[in-house]
Amino acid sequence: MRWSAFALALVWCAVMVLGMAATRDKLVVIGGMALLAMLAGWWLAERAVPAGARGLAIADGVVAGAMIASACVFLLPSALAGDPRSGGLGVAAGLILGISLDRLLRSHDPEHAGGDSALVAITLHASAAGAAMGLAYGAVPSLSVLLGVVIIAHKLPAGYALARARQALGRSRLPILAPSFAVGLVAIPVALWVGRSGAEGNTLLAGLATGIFLHVGLDFARPPVTRAYAGPSRFVVAAVLSAMAVAVIGLILS
């Protein structure tokens, strides 16, 4: 597993160099920030005082609210701006893809699937975020780098929640590197690809990213995401405040 992580890190570095060579500096910054944010969440989970079930409920609320609001505020308008039918099809495909993978993973090991299911879901989410970033900055290079940083900022609590979930199951935290690298690995190739596909293809991919965002946000709203679950009121308050913060930032940036 360590050699796989090392190989993945080398590939990520190569893609970042490619991004700089192709003048995609903003996406290189966003990919680096996504990596640092998730690793910081992992670090806090390893060294901070255990949050307990109520603390994990708050973390789930923050992540769920941020993901759902990001999907609706930042991604859904882009998915429906071109061809609404292609965008809607992409959203449906993203939701079904996330749900299908979640069910397949949980069916093999229903008692302990939460760790792997959450890992795959967050990796899909990170890949979707990378696709969304690549589409946005590929089509409109003048976009501020702050927009991308805002959208991926919730990876810190996502990394924390994922690390805590794997701790509870006694599983290695090294696979967290997969979603940590995913944003940069996907964003730059997608940005280089934008323009070579038609408008319908770009709209479909934006819808797919939106659907996966929504699925992962909803998945964090379910108790199985954390092994122990308590404090539903804390979850609701954290989710509402997180979603409101993302919405306000979206209005400011728009």
CSV table of C-alpha atoms in Angstrom, one decimal:
chain,number,residue,atom,x,y,z
A,1,MET,CA,0.0,0.0,0.0
A,2,ARG,CA,2.9,2.4,0.7
A,3,TRP,CA,4.4,1.8,-2.7
A,4,SER,CA,1.0,2.5,-4.2
A,5,ALA,CA,0.8,5.8,-2.3
A,6,PHE,CA,4.3,6.7,-3.4
A,7,ALA,CA,3.4,6.0,-7.0
A,8,LEU,CA,0.2,8.0,-6.7
A,9,ALA,CA,2.2,10.9,-5.3
A,10,LEU,CA,4.6,10.8,-8.2
A,11,VAL,CA,1.8,10.8,-10.7
A,12,TRP,CA,0.2,13.8,-8.9
A,13,CYS,CA,3.5,15.7,-9.0
A,14,ALA,CA,3.8,15.0,-12.8
A,15,VAL,CA,0.2,16.3,-13.4
A,16,MET,CA,1.0,19.4,-11.4
A,17,VAL,CA,4.1,20.0,-13.6
A,18,LEU,CA,2.0,19.5,-16.7
A,19,GLY,CA,-0.5,22.0,-15.3
A,20,MET,CA,2.2,24.6,-14.8
A,21,ALA,CA,3.6,24.0,-18.3
A,22,ALA,CA,0.1,24.4,-19.8
A,23,THR,CA,-0.4,27.7,-17.8
A,24,ARG,CA,-3.1,26.2,-15.6
A,25,ASP,CA,-1.5,27.8,-12.5
A,26,LYS,CA,-4.8,28.4,-10.8
A,27,LEU,CA,-5.7,24.8,-10.9
A,28,VAL,CA,-2.3,23.8,-9.6
A,29,VAL,CA,-2.9,26.0,-6.6
A,30,ILE,CA,-6.4,24.6,-6.1
A,31,GLY,CA,-5.1,21.0,-6.4
A,32,GLY,CA,-2.4,21.8,-3.8
A,33,MET,CA,-4.9,23.4,-1.4
A,34,ALA,CA,-7.2,20.4,-1.7
A,35,LEU,CA,-4.4,18.1,-0.8
A,36,LEU,CA,-3.2,20.2,2.1
A,37,ALA,CA,-6.8,20.6,3.4
A,38,MET,CA,-7.5,16.9,3.5
A,39,LEU,CA,-4.2,16.0,5.0
A,40,ALA,CA,-4.7,18.7,7.7
A,41,GLY,CA,-8.1,17.0,8.5
A,42,TRP,CA,-6.3,13.7,8.7
A,43,TRP,CA,-3.6,15.2,11.0
A,44,LEU,CA,-6.2,16.6,13.3
A,45,ALA,CA,-8.0,13.3,13.5
A,46,GLU,CA,-4.8,11.5,14.5
A,47,ARG,CA,-3.6,14.1,17.1
A,48,ALA,CA,-6.6,16.0,18.4
A,49,VAL,CA,-8.7,14.9,21.3
A,50,PRO,CA,-11.3,12.4,20.1
A,51,ALA,CA,-14.4,14.3,19.0
A,52,GLY,CA,-16.8,11.6,20.1
A,53,ALA,CA,-20.2,10.8,18.5
A,54,ARG,CA,-21.5,14.3,18.9
A,55,GLY,CA,-18.4,15.9,17.5
A,56,LEU,CA,-18.6,13.5,14.5
A,57,ALA,CA,-22.2,14.5,14.0
A,58,ILE,CA,-21.1,18.1,13.8
A,59,ALA,CA,-18.4,17.2,11.3
A,60,ASP,CA,-20.9,15.3,9.2
A,61,GLY,CA,-23.2,18.3,9.3
A,62,VAL,CA,-20.5,20.7,8.1
A,63,VAL,CA,-19.5,18.4,5.3
A,64,ALA,CA,-23.1,17.6,4.2
A,65,GLY,CA,-24.2,21.2,4.2
A,66,ALA,CA,-21.1,22.4,2.4
A,67,MET,CA,-21.3,19.7,-0.3
A,68,ILE,CA,-25.0,20.1,-1.0
A,69,ALA,CA,-24.8,23.9,-1.0
A,70,SER,CA,-21.8,23.9,-3.3
A,71,ALA,CA,-23.6,21.6,-5.7
A,72,CYS,CA,-26.6,23.8,-5.8
A,73,VAL,CA,-24.9,27.2,-5.8
A,74,PHE,CA,-21.8,26.6,-7.9
A,75,LEU,CA,-22.4,23.5,-10.1
A,76,LEU,CA,-26.1,23.2,-10.8
A,77,PRO,CA,-26.4,26.6,-12.6
A,78,SER,CA,-23.4,25.6,-14.9
A,79,ALA,CA,-24.9,22.2,-15.6
A,80,LEU,CA,-28.2,23.7,-16.7
A,81,ALA,CA,-26.9,26.8,-18.4
A,82,GLY,CA,-26.1,25.2,-21.7
A,83,ASP,CA,-28.4,22.3,-22.6
A,84,PRO,CA,-30.7,21.6,-19.6
A,85,ARG,CA,-31.6,18.1,-20.8
A,86,SER,CA,-27.9,17.1,-21.0
A,87,GLY,CA,-27.2,18.7,-17.6
A,88,GLY,CA,-30.2,17.0,-16.0
A,89,LEU,CA,-29.1,13.7,-17.5
A,90,GLY,CA,-25.7,14.3,-16.0
A,91,VAL,CA,-27.1,15.0,-12.6
A,92,ALA,CA,-29.2,11.9,-12.7
A,93,ALA,CA,-26.2,9.8,-13.8
A,94,GLY,CA,-24.1,11.2,-11.0
A,95,LEU,CA,-26.7,10.4,-8.3
A,96,ILE,CA,-27.3,6.9,-9.7
A,97,LEU,CA,-23.5,6.2,-9.9
A,98,GLY,CA,-23.0,7.3,-6.3
A,99,ILE,CA,-25.9,5.3,-5.0
A,100,SER,CA,-24.9,2.2,-7.0
A,101,LEU,CA,-21.4,2.2,-5.7
A,102,ASP,CA,-22.6,2.8,-2.2
A,103,ARG,CA,-25.0,-0.2,-2.3
A,104,LEU,CA,-22.5,-2.5,-3.9
A,105,LEU,CA,-19.9,-1.8,-1.3
A,106,ARG,CA,-22.3,-2.1,1.6
A,107,SER,CA,-23.7,-5.4,0.3
A,108,HIS,CA,-20.3,-7.1,0.6
A,109,ASP,CA,-19.7,-6.2,4.2
A,110,PRO,CA,-22.7,-4.4,5.7
A,111,GLU,CA,-21.3,-4.2,9.2
A,112,HIS,CA,-17.9,-2.6,8.3
A,113,ALA,CA,-18.6,-1.1,4.9
A,114,GLY,CA,-18.8,2.4,6.2
A,115,GLY,CA,-15.0,3.0,6.1
A,116,ASP,CA,-14.6,1.8,2.5
A,117,SER,CA,-17.9,3.2,1.3
A,118,ALA,CA,-17.1,6.6,2.7
A,119,LEU,CA,-13.6,6.4,1.2
A,120,VAL,CA,-14.9,5.6,-2.3
A,121,ALA,CA,-17.7,8.2,-2.0
A,122,ILE,CA,-15.2,11.0,-0.9
A,123,THR,CA,-12.8,9.9,-3.7
A,124,LEU,CA,-15.7,10.2,-6.2
A,125,HIS,CA,-16.6,13.6,-4.7
A,126,ALA,CA,-13.0,14.8,-5.0
A,127,SER,CA,-12.9,13.6,-8.6
A,128,ALA,CA,-16.2,15.4,-9.3
A,129,ALA,CA,-14.8,18.5,-7.7
A,130,GLY,CA,-11.7,18.2,-9.9
A,131,ALA,CA,-13.9,17.8,-13.0
A,132,ALA,CA,-16.0,20.8,-12.0
A,133,MET,CA,-12.9,22.9,-11.4
A,134,GLY,CA,-11.4,21.8,-14.7
A,135,LEU,CA,-14.6,22.7,-16.6
A,136,ALA,CA,-15.0,26.0,-15.0
A,137,TYR,CA,-11.4,27.2,-15.3
A,138,GLY,CA,-11.0,25.6,-18.7
A,139,ALA,CA,-14.0,27.5,-20.1
A,140,VAL,CA,-13.4,30.8,-18.1
A,141,PRO,CA,-9.7,31.1,-17.3
A,142,SER,CA,-10.3,34.6,-15.7
A,143,LEU,CA,-12.2,33.1,-12.8
A,144,SER,CA,-10.6,33.9,-9.4
A,145,VAL,CA,-8.7,31.2,-7.7
A,146,LEU,CA,-10.7,32.1,-4.5
A,147,LEU,CA,-13.7,30.4,-6.0
A,148,GLY,CA,-12.0,27.1,-6.3
A,149,VAL,CA,-10.4,27.4,-2.8
A,150,VAL,CA,-13.9,28.1,-1.3
A,151,ILE,CA,-15.4,25.0,-3.0
A,152,ILE,CA,-12.7,22.6,-1.8
A,153,ALA,CA,-12.3,24.2,1.6
A,154,HIS,CA,-14.6,21.6,3.1
A,155,LYS,CA,-12.1,18.9,2.5
A,156,LEU,CA,-10.5,19.6,5.9
A,157,PRO,CA,-13.6,18.4,7.8
A,158,ALA,CA,-14.1,15.7,5.1
A,159,GLY,CA,-10.6,14.4,5.8
A,160,TYR,CA,-11.2,14.6,9.5
A,161,ALA,CA,-14.4,12.7,9.3
A,162,LEU,CA,-13.0,10.0,7.0
A,163,ALA,CA,-9.9,9.5,9.2
A,164,ARG,CA,-12.1,9.2,12.3
A,165,ALA,CA,-14.4,6.7,10.6
A,166,ARG,CA,-11.5,4.5,9.6
A,167,GLN,CA,-9.9,4.8,13.1
A,168,ALA,CA,-13.2,3.5,14.6
A,169,LEU,CA,-13.0,0.5,12.2
A,170,GLY,CA,-9.3,-0.1,12.9
A,171,ARG,CA,-8.4,0.4,9.3
A,172,SER,CA,-5.4,2.1,7.7
A,173,ARG,CA,-5.7,5.8,7.0
A,174,LEU,CA,-3.2,5.7,4.1
A,175,PRO,CA,-5.9,5.3,1.5
A,176,ILE,CA,-7.1,8.8,2.4
A,177,LEU,CA,-4.3,9.9,0.0
A,178,ALA,CA,-6.5,8.8,-2.9
A,179,PRO,CA,-9.2,11.5,-2.4
A,180,SER,CA,-6.5,14.0,-1.4
A,181,PHE,CA,-4.8,13.7,-4.7
A,182,ALA,CA,-8.0,13.3,-6.8
A,183,VAL,CA,-8.9,17.0,-7.3
A,184,GLY,CA,-5.6,17.9,-8.9
A,185,LEU,CA,-5.3,14.6,-10.9
A,186,VAL,CA,-8.7,15.2,-12.5
A,187,ALA,CA,-8.9,19.0,-12.8
A,188,ILE,CA,-5.9,19.6,-15.0
A,189,PRO,CA,-6.7,16.9,-17.6
A,190,VAL,CA,-10.3,18.0,-17.8
A,191,ALA,CA,-9.2,21.7,-18.2
A,192,LEU,CA,-7.0,20.6,-21.1
A,193,TRP,CA,-9.8,18.6,-22.6
A,194,VAL,CA,-12.4,21.4,-22.4
A,195,GLY,CA,-13.0,22.8,-25.8
A,196,ARG,CA,-12.3,19.6,-27.6
A,197,SER,CA,-15.8,18.2,-26.7
A,198,GLY,CA,-19.0,19.9,-27.7
A,199,ALA,CA,-21.2,22.0,-25.5
A,200,GLU,CA,-23.4,19.0,-24.7
A,201,GLY,CA,-20.4,17.0,-23.5
A,202,ASN,CA,-19.3,19.8,-21.2
A,203,THR,CA,-22.8,20.2,-19.8
A,204,LEU,CA,-23.2,16.5,-19.3
A,205,LEU,CA,-19.9,16.3,-17.3
A,206,ALA,CA,-20.9,19.3,-15.2
A,207,GLY,CA,-24.2,17.6,-14.4
A,208,LEU,CA,-22.3,14.4,-13.5
A,209,ALA,CA,-20.2,16.4,-11.1
A,210,THR,CA,-23.3,18.0,-9.6
A,211,GLY,CA,-25.0,14.6,-9.1
A,212,ILE,CA,-22.0,13.1,-7.3
A,213,PHE,CA,-21.6,16.2,-5.1
A,214,LEU,CA,-25.3,15.8,-4.1
A,215,HIS,CA,-25.0,12.1,-3.4
A,216,VAL,CA,-21.9,12.5,-1.2
A,217,GLY,CA,-23.6,15.3,0.7
A,218,LEU,CA,-26.7,13.2,1.3
A,219,ASP,CA,-24.5,10.2,2.2
A,220,PHE,CA,-22.9,12.2,5.0
A,221,ALA,CA,-26.4,13.0,6.3
A,222,ARG,CA,-27.0,9.3,7.0
A,223,PRO,CA,-26.0,7.9,10.4
A,224,PRO,CA,-23.9,5.0,8.9
A,225,VAL,CA,-21.3,7.5,7.7
A,226,THR,CA,-20.0,7.5,11.3
A,227,ARG,CA,-20.1,4.2,13.3
A,228,ALA,CA,-21.6,5.9,16.4
A,229,TYR,CA,-24.2,8.6,15.8
A,230,ALA,CA,-25.6,11.1,18.3
A,231,GLY,CA,-26.6,14.7,18.5
A,232,PRO,CA,-29.1,15.1,15.6
A,233,SER,CA,-29.7,18.7,16.6
A,234,ARG,CA,-26.0,19.4,16.4
A,235,PHE,CA,-25.9,17.9,12.9
A,236,VAL,CA,-28.8,20.0,11.7
A,237,VAL,CA,-27.4,23.3,13.1
A,238,ALA,CA,-23.9,22.5,11.6
A,239,ALA,CA,-25.4,21.6,8.2
A,240,VAL,CA,-27.6,24.7,8.0
A,241,LEU,CA,-24.8,27.1,9.1
A,242,SER,CA,-22.4,25.4,6.6
A,243,ALA,CA,-24.8,25.6,3.7
A,244,MET,CA,-25.6,29.3,4.6
A,245,ALA,CA,-21.9,30.1,4.6
A,246,VAL,CA,-21.4,28.6,1.2
A,247,ALA,CA,-24.5,30.3,-0.2
A,248,VAL,CA,-23.3,33.7,1.1
A,249,ILE,CA,-19.9,33.2,-0.4
A,250,GLY,CA,-21.5,32.2,-3.6
A,251,LEU,CA,-23.6,35.4,-3.7
A,252,ILE,CA,-20.5,37.5,-2.9
A,253,LEU,CA,-18.4,35.9,-5.6
A,254,SER,CA,-21.2,36.2,-8.2
